[in-house]
Amino acid sequence: LKQSPERTESPWGAFAAMGLRRRAFAPFLLPVIVAAGVAGSTVQNDTAAAKSEKMGAVDKALTMLEDLQTKVMTAGEAEAKTYSTFACFCKDTSSEKLESITKGTDEKDTLTAEIQSQVAKRNELDNTIQDAIADVALHEKDMKTAGEERRKGLLAFETDSADLKGALAALEGAIKVLKASKPASFAQLKASSVPLRRALALADALGLGGSSLPHLSSFLQQSPEADMEEWKFKSDGVISMLENLETKFRAQRDTTDQNEVDSAKTHDTFMQDKRTSVKNAETTLDTAKKDRTAAVTSISSASQRLSTVAAILIDDKEYATKLSGMCASKATTYDSRTKIRADELQALTQAVTIVKTIVTEKTSGATIRFAQAGVSLRLAKAVAADSNAMSAIEAEVEQAELPKTSLLATAPPPPPPPPAPPPPPAVTC
């Protein structure tokens, strides 16, 4: 892109003054460079028809810049729409996860409290079971002891009852013999003296005879040859003592029988109470065992649910943390890309303004074409793609010290660029 003798300055300087990034905009600046180069070399005596013909390249460059500007804006709108969808996803998913975490935390606390309550109930039931087992054992032991005592008491009663019956029979026989008042009667009395002596011994043992027992014993020891007169004299007193002793034996028999009845009744009542206590203790034991089984089942079920809830809660917290990081990262990236796109649109707007003003004004009918100068378009592409060549062009402009003859100096200042497009509105899901 060598300058013709008539050109005063390379039009690249206008773009260099804008601070355009040549690598980013090289593909679409190529036609601008070509158009600017064509517009920069003029000859005199230009005509309106010739200028119109030469404006084709400038118009093409302008169209490409405007198309690129439209593409950048369209891409920005598409990215804004995509980011809006993603932001809604972040917002909705974050809300769902936070709600799930809150619900999971509450459920975890509830299950933990339920498990603690059931464990306390199980421990209490364990104590109840142990107490009931001890009560059953104690009552059964008492029943066994009472049964043994009852058997001993019954055996003693039967022995005492038999002795009392024997004594009464002996006394009744003796009284009957004595009342007969015949000599043979005394002999019969002596013949039955053995049972009578046993009755007297029993009376002595029971404390029933009193002072009459020695007289009765002495009477029984007399010989059969004793004087009948003496016998008749003593027989009335003996009969009285024997009848008195018979009365006492009957009273003792009745007392013994009544004591047996009372003892049996007391024993039966005691045994009934103990059987009732055993039954109640066994009922308490069965109920406690069932309640304990239910408590253990509840603990197991709640523990399983707690494990599931805790695992889900951990997953939700991890997911929420990752989601928060990802959404924040995407937001930062989107903000950065939005700013870069705004800078690109501002640069493109300035480029369009320059082409519409400076380049258009400098284009005339006598502008030299590259084909006329023997320069091919492929050479221009190579120059635009070559970093060193572009740097040399930019350096050439920066070192030029012809402010009065430069395009920027000779042309009126371009109008201020339009403001960058406003940022996308707040995301509304």
Short mmCIF file of C-alpha atoms in Angstrom, two decimals:
data_model
loop_
_atom_site.label_atom_id
_atom_site.label_comp_id
_atom_site.label_asym_id
_atom_site.label_seq_id
_atom_site.Cartn_x
_atom_site.Cartn_y
_atom_site.Cartn_z
CA LEU A 1 0.00 0.00 0.00
CA LYS A 2 2.43 2.61 -1.16
CA GLN A 3 1.27 6.18 -1.25
CA SER A 4 0.92 7.93 -4.61
CA PRO A 5 2.77 11.22 -5.06
CA GLU A 6 -0.50 13.06 -4.77
CA ARG A 7 -1.64 11.40 -1.45
CA THR A 8 -0.84 13.28 1.67
CA GLU A 9 -1.37 10.56 4.37
CA SER A 10 -2.50 6.93 4.74
CA PRO A 11 -6.16 6.70 5.84
CA TRP A 12 -5.18 3.89 8.31
CA GLY A 13 -4.25 6.68 10.68
CA ALA A 14 -7.92 7.41 11.27
CA PHE A 15 -8.51 3.86 12.45
CA ALA A 16 -5.28 3.82 14.39
CA ALA A 17 -6.41 6.92 16.20
CA MET A 18 -9.57 5.06 17.21
CA GLY A 19 -7.51 2.36 18.91
CA LEU A 20 -9.05 -0.49 16.89
CA ARG A 21 -7.63 -3.94 17.55
CA ARG A 22 -6.23 -5.02 14.20
CA ARG A 23 -6.23 -8.74 15.01
CA ALA A 24 -9.86 -8.74 16.11
CA PHE A 25 -11.08 -6.60 13.21
CA ALA A 26 -8.61 -7.58 10.45
CA PRO A 27 -11.18 -9.67 8.52
CA PHE A 28 -13.59 -6.77 8.13
CA LEU A 29 -10.98 -3.95 8.05
CA LEU A 30 -9.47 -5.34 4.87
CA PRO A 31 -12.08 -3.79 2.61
CA VAL A 32 -11.89 -0.61 4.69
CA ILE A 33 -8.14 -0.44 4.11
CA VAL A 34 -8.68 -1.05 0.42
CA ALA A 35 -11.41 1.55 0.25
CA ALA A 36 -9.40 4.02 2.29
CA GLY A 37 -6.35 3.46 0.10
CA VAL A 38 -8.39 4.02 -2.99
CA ALA A 39 -9.95 7.11 -1.52
CA GLY A 40 -6.62 8.50 -0.41
CA SER A 41 -5.07 8.81 -3.90
CA THR A 42 -6.79 11.45 -5.94
CA VAL A 43 -6.16 13.32 -9.11
CA GLN A 44 -7.55 16.55 -10.22
CA ASN A 45 -10.52 17.22 -12.47
CA ASP A 46 -12.81 14.54 -10.77
CA THR A 47 -16.34 14.40 -12.03
CA ALA A 48 -19.57 13.33 -10.35
CA ALA A 49 -19.96 10.24 -12.55
CA ALA A 50 -16.41 9.12 -11.91
CA LYS A 51 -16.80 9.67 -8.15
CA SER A 52 -19.98 7.63 -8.11
CA GLU A 53 -18.21 4.81 -9.85
CA LYS A 54 -15.33 4.93 -7.38
CA MET A 55 -17.67 4.95 -4.36
CA GLY A 56 -18.58 1.30 -4.99
CA ALA A 57 -15.66 0.01 -2.94
CA VAL A 58 -16.40 2.46 -0.15
CA ASP A 59 -20.06 1.45 -0.08
CA LYS A 60 -19.13 -2.21 0.01
CA ALA A 61 -16.81 -1.63 2.95
CA LEU A 62 -19.47 0.38 4.70
CA THR A 63 -22.02 -2.38 4.13
CA MET A 64 -19.66 -5.01 5.54
CA LEU A 65 -19.06 -2.87 8.64
CA GLU A 66 -22.76 -2.35 9.18
CA ASP A 67 -23.46 -6.07 8.61
CA LEU A 68 -20.79 -6.94 11.15
CA GLN A 69 -22.28 -4.43 13.56
CA THR A 70 -25.68 -6.09 13.11
CA LYS A 71 -24.16 -9.55 13.63
CA VAL A 72 -22.47 -8.44 16.85
CA MET A 73 -25.72 -7.00 18.15
CA THR A 74 -27.67 -10.11 17.09
CA ALA A 75 -25.11 -12.37 18.76
CA GLY A 76 -25.35 -10.25 21.90
CA GLU A 77 -29.13 -10.53 21.95
CA ALA A 78 -28.93 -14.31 21.45
CA GLU A 79 -26.37 -14.63 24.22
CA ALA A 80 -28.51 -12.43 26.46
CA LYS A 81 -31.49 -14.69 25.81
CA THR A 82 -29.40 -17.80 26.53
CA TYR A 83 -27.99 -16.26 29.69
CA SER A 84 -31.49 -15.22 30.76
CA THR A 85 -32.59 -18.85 30.47
CA PHE A 86 -29.51 -19.98 32.39
CA ALA A 87 -30.05 -17.30 35.05
CA CYS A 88 -33.64 -18.47 35.47
CA PHE A 89 -32.35 -22.01 35.83
CA CYS A 90 -29.91 -20.83 38.51
CA LYS A 91 -32.61 -18.88 40.32
CA ASP A 92 -35.26 -21.61 40.20
CA THR A 93 -32.88 -24.46 40.97
CA SER A 94 -31.24 -22.54 43.81
CA SER A 95 -34.66 -21.81 45.31
CA GLU A 96 -35.67 -25.45 44.98
CA LYS A 97 -32.44 -26.66 46.58
CA LEU A 98 -32.63 -24.13 49.41
CA GLU A 99 -36.23 -25.19 50.06
CA SER A 100 -35.16 -28.84 49.93
CA ILE A 101 -32.27 -28.14 52.32
CA THR A 102 -34.59 -26.35 54.76
CA LYS A 103 -37.12 -29.17 54.56
CA GLY A 104 -34.38 -31.79 54.91
CA THR A 105 -32.89 -30.03 57.92
CA ASP A 106 -36.29 -29.83 59.62
CA GLU A 107 -37.02 -33.48 58.83
CA LYS A 108 -33.58 -34.49 60.12
CA ASP A 109 -34.18 -32.65 63.39
CA THR A 110 -37.64 -34.23 63.71
CA LEU A 111 -36.31 -37.74 63.07
CA THR A 112 -33.42 -37.21 65.49
CA ALA A 113 -35.85 -36.10 68.21
CA GLU A 114 -38.13 -39.06 67.44
CA ILE A 115 -35.24 -41.50 67.70
CA GLN A 116 -34.12 -40.00 71.01
CA SER A 117 -37.69 -40.22 72.35
CA GLN A 118 -38.06 -43.84 71.25
CA VAL A 119 -34.68 -44.76 72.73
CA ALA A 120 -35.71 -43.26 76.07
CA LYS A 121 -39.01 -45.14 75.87
CA ARG A 122 -37.20 -48.39 75.07
CA ASN A 123 -34.89 -47.95 78.06
CA GLU A 124 -37.88 -47.27 80.33
CA LEU A 125 -39.64 -50.36 78.99
CA ASP A 126 -36.50 -52.41 79.65
CA ASN A 127 -36.72 -51.39 83.30
CA THR A 128 -40.45 -52.18 83.34
CA ILE A 129 -39.79 -55.62 81.89
CA GLN A 130 -37.12 -56.36 84.47
CA ASP A 131 -39.40 -55.20 87.30
CA ALA A 132 -42.29 -57.32 86.02
CA ILE A 133 -40.07 -60.41 85.76
CA ALA A 134 -38.86 -59.81 89.31
CA ASP A 135 -42.45 -59.36 90.54
CA VAL A 136 -43.57 -62.62 88.92
CA ALA A 137 -40.65 -64.48 90.47
CA LEU A 138 -41.32 -62.95 93.91
CA HIS A 139 -45.05 -63.76 93.84
CA GLU A 140 -44.40 -67.31 92.69
CA LYS A 141 -41.86 -67.74 95.48
CA ASP A 142 -44.39 -66.45 98.03
CA MET A 143 -47.00 -68.84 96.67
CA LYS A 144 -44.60 -71.76 96.93
CA THR A 145 -43.70 -70.86 100.55
CA ALA A 146 -47.37 -70.43 101.47
CA GLY A 147 -48.21 -73.79 99.92
CA GLU A 148 -45.55 -75.52 101.95
CA GLU A 149 -46.73 -73.85 105.16
CA ARG A 150 -50.31 -74.77 104.32
CA ARG A 151 -49.41 -78.44 103.86
CA LYS A 152 -47.62 -78.46 107.24
CA GLY A 153 -50.55 -76.77 108.94
CA LEU A 154 -53.02 -79.21 107.39
CA LEU A 155 -50.93 -82.16 108.52
CA ALA A 156 -50.84 -80.79 112.10
CA PHE A 157 -54.59 -80.20 112.02
CA GLU A 158 -55.28 -83.73 110.87
CA THR A 159 -53.06 -85.10 113.67
CA ASP A 160 -54.67 -82.90 116.34
CA SER A 161 -58.13 -83.68 115.04
CA ALA A 162 -57.47 -87.43 115.17
CA ASP A 163 -56.14 -87.14 118.75
CA LEU A 164 -59.12 -85.09 119.86
CA LYS A 165 -61.53 -87.53 118.29
CA GLY A 166 -59.78 -90.44 120.00
CA ALA A 167 -59.81 -88.67 123.38
CA LEU A 168 -63.49 -87.84 123.08
CA ALA A 169 -64.32 -91.40 122.19
CA ALA A 170 -62.38 -92.68 125.24
CA LEU A 171 -64.05 -90.16 127.54
CA GLU A 172 -67.52 -90.97 126.23
CA GLY A 173 -66.87 -94.69 126.77
CA ALA A 174 -65.56 -94.18 130.30
CA ILE A 175 -68.48 -92.02 131.30
CA LYS A 176 -70.90 -94.56 129.94
CA VAL A 177 -69.22 -97.36 131.89
CA LEU A 178 -69.11 -95.38 135.14
CA LYS A 179 -72.76 -94.44 134.94
CA ALA A 180 -73.74 -98.08 134.77
CA SER A 181 -72.69 -98.42 138.54
CA LYS A 182 -72.22 -102.22 138.42
CA PRO A 183 -69.28 -104.24 139.65
CA ALA A 184 -68.66 -105.48 136.18
CA SER A 185 -68.60 -101.90 135.04
CA PHE A 186 -65.46 -101.16 136.98
CA ALA A 187 -63.78 -104.13 135.42
CA GLN A 188 -64.78 -102.92 131.95
CA LEU A 189 -63.47 -99.50 132.83
CA LYS A 190 -60.14 -101.00 133.84
CA ALA A 191 -60.09 -102.94 130.51
CA SER A 192 -60.47 -99.68 128.52
CA SER A 193 -58.09 -97.70 130.69
CA VAL A 194 -55.39 -97.47 127.96
CA PRO A 195 -57.39 -95.12 125.64
CA LEU A 196 -58.60 -93.25 128.71
CA ARG A 197 -55.06 -92.72 129.93
CA ARG A 198 -54.13 -91.35 126.46
CA ALA A 199 -57.06 -88.97 126.70
CA LEU A 200 -55.86 -87.83 130.11
CA ALA A 201 -52.33 -87.40 128.79
CA LEU A 202 -53.66 -85.32 125.87
CA ALA A 203 -55.70 -83.22 128.26
CA ASP A 204 -52.62 -82.67 130.36
CA ALA A 205 -50.69 -81.68 127.24
CA LEU A 206 -53.40 -79.30 126.17
CA GLY A 207 -53.79 -77.93 129.68
CA LEU A 208 -57.41 -78.97 129.87
CA GLY A 209 -57.44 -81.27 132.95
CA GLY A 210 -56.66 -78.88 135.73
CA SER A 211 -56.49 -80.28 139.27
CA SER A 212 -58.77 -83.23 138.48
CA LEU A 213 -56.22 -85.10 136.40
CA PRO A 214 -54.26 -86.57 139.38
CA HIS A 215 -57.49 -87.91 140.93
CA LEU A 216 -58.53 -89.54 137.67
CA SER A 217 -55.11 -91.08 137.22
CA SER A 218 -55.23 -92.44 140.85
CA PHE A 219 -58.69 -93.84 140.27
CA LEU A 220 -57.59 -95.73 137.19
CA GLN A 221 -54.70 -97.26 139.11
CA GLN A 222 -56.97 -99.00 141.71
CA SER A 223 -57.23 -102.82 141.63
CA PRO A 224 -60.43 -104.60 140.55
CA GLU A 225 -60.78 -106.10 144.05
CA ALA A 226 -61.41 -102.69 145.62
CA ASP A 227 -64.37 -102.30 147.90
CA MET A 228 -67.55 -101.70 145.94
CA GLU A 229 -68.72 -99.18 148.47
CA GLU A 230 -65.61 -97.13 147.92
CA TRP A 231 -66.14 -97.46 144.18
CA LYS A 232 -69.67 -96.22 144.40
CA PHE A 233 -68.55 -93.36 146.63
CA LYS A 234 -65.85 -92.23 144.16
CA SER A 235 -67.67 -92.96 140.91
CA ASP A 236 -69.90 -89.87 141.04
CA GLY A 237 -66.87 -87.50 141.31
CA VAL A 238 -65.02 -89.33 138.57
CA ILE A 239 -68.00 -89.10 136.25
CA SER A 240 -68.27 -85.38 136.89
CA MET A 241 -64.57 -84.85 136.17
CA LEU A 242 -64.79 -86.95 133.00
CA GLU A 243 -67.84 -85.04 131.75
CA ASN A 244 -66.11 -81.76 132.46
CA LEU A 245 -63.05 -82.98 130.61
CA GLU A 246 -65.26 -84.13 127.71
CA THR A 247 -66.74 -80.65 127.44
CA LYS A 248 -63.29 -79.10 127.25
CA PHE A 249 -62.20 -81.60 124.60
CA ARG A 250 -65.25 -80.81 122.51
CA ALA A 251 -64.51 -77.08 122.81
CA GLN A 252 -60.90 -77.73 121.84
CA ARG A 253 -62.05 -79.79 118.87
CA ASP A 254 -64.37 -77.01 117.75
CA THR A 255 -61.58 -74.44 118.15
CA THR A 256 -59.19 -76.61 116.18
CA ASP A 257 -61.75 -77.10 113.40
CA GLN A 258 -62.46 -73.36 113.29
CA ASN A 259 -58.74 -72.57 113.18
CA GLU A 260 -58.43 -74.95 110.25
CA VAL A 261 -61.30 -73.27 108.46
CA ASP A 262 -59.79 -69.81 109.08
CA SER A 263 -56.34 -71.00 108.05
CA ALA A 264 -57.69 -72.51 104.83
CA LYS A 265 -59.63 -69.33 104.07
CA THR A 266 -56.59 -67.14 104.74
CA HIS A 267 -54.45 -69.38 102.60
CA ASP A 268 -56.95 -69.36 99.75
CA THR A 269 -57.26 -65.57 99.90
CA PHE A 270 -53.49 -65.15 99.96
CA MET A 271 -53.04 -67.52 97.04
CA GLN A 272 -55.79 -65.77 95.08
CA ASP A 273 -54.14 -62.39 95.68
CA LYS A 274 -50.79 -63.78 94.62
CA ARG A 275 -52.26 -65.35 91.50
CA THR A 276 -53.87 -62.01 90.65
CA SER A 277 -50.54 -60.24 91.24
CA VAL A 278 -48.76 -62.74 89.02
CA LYS A 279 -51.38 -62.29 86.32
CA ASN A 280 -51.09 -58.50 86.50
CA ALA A 281 -47.30 -58.68 86.41
CA GLU A 282 -47.43 -61.02 83.40
CA THR A 283 -49.89 -58.67 81.67
CA THR A 284 -47.56 -55.75 82.36
CA LEU A 285 -44.66 -57.85 81.08
CA ASP A 286 -46.46 -58.79 77.85
CA THR A 287 -47.55 -55.19 77.23
CA ALA A 288 -44.05 -53.88 77.92
CA LYS A 289 -42.54 -56.43 75.55
CA LYS A 290 -44.98 -55.45 72.78
CA ASP A 291 -44.35 -51.74 73.38
CA ARG A 292 -40.61 -52.36 73.38
CA THR A 293 -40.85 -54.21 70.06
CA ALA A 294 -42.82 -51.29 68.62
CA ALA A 295 -40.24 -48.82 69.96
CA VAL A 296 -37.36 -50.82 68.46
CA THR A 297 -39.22 -50.97 65.13
CA SER A 298 -39.79 -47.21 65.24
CA ILE A 299 -36.12 -46.60 66.02
CA SER A 300 -35.05 -48.80 63.12
CA SER A 301 -37.49 -47.17 60.70
CA ALA A 302 -36.61 -43.63 61.82
CA SER A 303 -32.88 -44.44 61.62
CA GLN A 304 -33.27 -45.64 58.05
CA ARG A 305 -35.25 -42.54 57.10
CA LEU A 306 -32.67 -40.37 58.88
CA SER A 307 -29.86 -41.98 56.89
CA THR A 308 -31.71 -41.31 53.64
CA VAL A 309 -32.61 -37.74 54.60
CA ALA A 310 -29.04 -37.02 55.76
CA ALA A 311 -27.59 -38.38 52.50
CA ILE A 312 -30.03 -36.31 50.40
CA LEU A 313 -29.27 -33.26 52.53
CA ILE A 314 -25.54 -33.68 51.95
CA ASP A 315 -26.11 -34.06 48.20
CA ASP A 316 -28.36 -31.00 48.13
CA LYS A 317 -25.79 -28.89 49.99
CA GLU A 318 -22.98 -30.03 47.70
CA TYR A 319 -25.10 -29.41 44.62
CA ALA A 320 -26.16 -25.98 45.91
CA THR A 321 -22.52 -25.06 46.55
CA LYS A 322 -21.43 -26.18 43.09
CA LEU A 323 -24.43 -24.49 41.48
CA SER A 324 -23.70 -21.24 43.28
CA GLY A 325 -20.09 -21.30 42.10
CA MET A 326 -21.05 -22.17 38.54
CA CYS A 327 -23.74 -19.49 38.37
CA ALA A 328 -21.41 -16.85 39.82
CA SER A 329 -18.71 -17.84 37.32
CA LYS A 330 -21.15 -17.69 34.40
CA ALA A 331 -22.42 -14.31 35.60
CA THR A 332 -18.87 -12.95 35.73
CA THR A 333 -18.13 -14.34 32.26
CA TYR A 334 -21.35 -12.90 30.88
CA ASP A 335 -20.64 -9.46 32.36
CA SER A 336 -17.14 -9.54 30.87
CA ARG A 337 -18.41 -10.59 27.43
CA THR A 338 -21.11 -7.92 27.57
CA LYS A 339 -18.51 -5.26 28.24
CA ILE A 340 -16.26 -6.53 25.44
CA ARG A 341 -19.21 -6.60 23.02
CA ALA A 342 -20.11 -3.03 24.01
CA ASP A 343 -16.52 -1.96 23.27
CA GLU A 344 -16.66 -3.74 19.91
CA LEU A 345 -19.94 -2.06 18.99
CA GLN A 346 -18.50 1.32 19.96
CA ALA A 347 -15.43 0.71 17.78
CA LEU A 348 -17.59 -0.44 14.86
CA THR A 349 -19.82 2.61 15.24
CA GLN A 350 -16.78 4.88 15.10
CA ALA A 351 -15.47 3.02 12.04
CA VAL A 352 -18.79 3.41 10.24
CA THR A 353 -18.83 7.11 11.09
CA ILE A 354 -15.30 7.60 9.69
CA VAL A 355 -16.13 5.77 6.45
CA LYS A 356 -19.31 7.78 6.02
CA THR A 357 -17.54 11.11 6.60
CA ILE A 358 -13.80 11.23 6.03
CA VAL A 359 -13.39 8.42 3.51
CA THR A 360 -16.43 9.47 1.51
CA GLU A 361 -15.30 13.09 1.34
CA LYS A 362 -11.82 12.10 0.17
CA THR A 363 -13.07 9.83 -2.59
CA SER A 364 -13.16 11.41 -6.08
CA GLY A 365 -13.41 10.35 -9.70
CA ALA A 366 -9.66 10.48 -10.10
CA THR A 367 -8.97 8.06 -7.23
CA ILE A 368 -6.46 5.42 -8.29
CA ARG A 369 -7.67 1.83 -8.24
CA PHE A 370 -5.38 -0.90 -6.98
CA ALA A 371 -5.82 -2.70 -10.26
CA GLN A 372 -4.60 0.40 -12.11
CA ALA A 373 -1.62 0.62 -9.83
CA GLY A 374 -0.82 -3.05 -10.44
CA VAL A 375 -1.61 -4.11 -6.86
CA SER A 376 -3.75 -7.24 -6.37
CA LEU A 377 -6.31 -7.77 -3.70
CA ARG A 378 -4.39 -10.80 -2.49
CA LEU A 379 -1.53 -8.54 -1.55
CA ALA A 380 -3.92 -6.43 0.52
CA LYS A 381 -5.19 -9.57 2.29
CA ALA A 382 -1.63 -10.62 3.02
CA VAL A 383 -0.83 -7.18 4.43
CA ALA A 384 -3.95 -7.19 6.61
CA ALA A 385 -3.15 -10.67 7.92
CA ASP A 386 0.54 -9.93 8.52
CA SER A 387 1.12 -8.63 12.06
CA ASN A 388 4.46 -7.04 11.15
CA ALA A 389 3.04 -5.28 8.08
CA MET A 390 0.11 -3.94 10.06
CA SER A 391 2.45 -2.80 12.82
CA ALA A 392 4.62 -1.00 10.24
CA ILE A 393 1.57 0.79 8.83
CA GLU A 394 0.42 1.78 12.28
CA ALA A 395 3.91 2.97 13.22
CA GLU A 396 4.11 4.98 10.03
CA VAL A 397 0.95 6.82 10.95
CA GLU A 398 1.99 7.38 14.54
CA GLN A 399 5.34 8.87 13.43
CA ALA A 400 3.80 11.15 10.86
CA GLU A 401 4.11 14.73 11.92
CA LEU A 402 1.78 16.33 9.41
CA PRO A 403 -1.20 17.22 11.61
CA LYS A 404 -2.29 19.98 9.30
CA THR A 405 -2.45 17.82 6.20
CA SER A 406 -3.77 14.64 7.80
CA LEU A 407 -7.22 13.38 7.07
CA LEU A 408 -8.23 13.83 10.69
CA ALA A 409 -6.89 17.40 10.63
CA THR A 410 -8.38 18.42 7.31
CA ALA A 411 -11.76 16.87 7.94
CA PRO A 412 -14.26 18.11 10.43
CA PRO A 413 -14.36 16.11 13.65
CA PRO A 414 -16.73 13.14 13.42
CA PRO A 415 -19.91 13.31 15.38
CA PRO A 416 -19.82 11.61 18.78
CA PRO A 417 -20.53 7.89 18.56
CA PRO A 418 -23.92 6.72 19.67
CA PRO A 419 -24.03 5.32 23.19
CA ALA A 420 -23.39 1.65 23.70
CA PRO A 421 -26.47 -0.52 23.83
CA PRO A 422 -27.94 -0.64 27.33
CA PRO A 423 -27.30 -3.72 29.40
CA PRO A 424 -29.98 -6.37 29.33
CA PRO A 425 -32.80 -5.86 31.78
CA ALA A 426 -32.89 -7.75 35.04
CA VAL A 427 -33.75 -11.40 34.63
CA THR A 428 -37.45 -12.11 35.15
CA CYS A 429 -38.30 -15.79 35.23
#
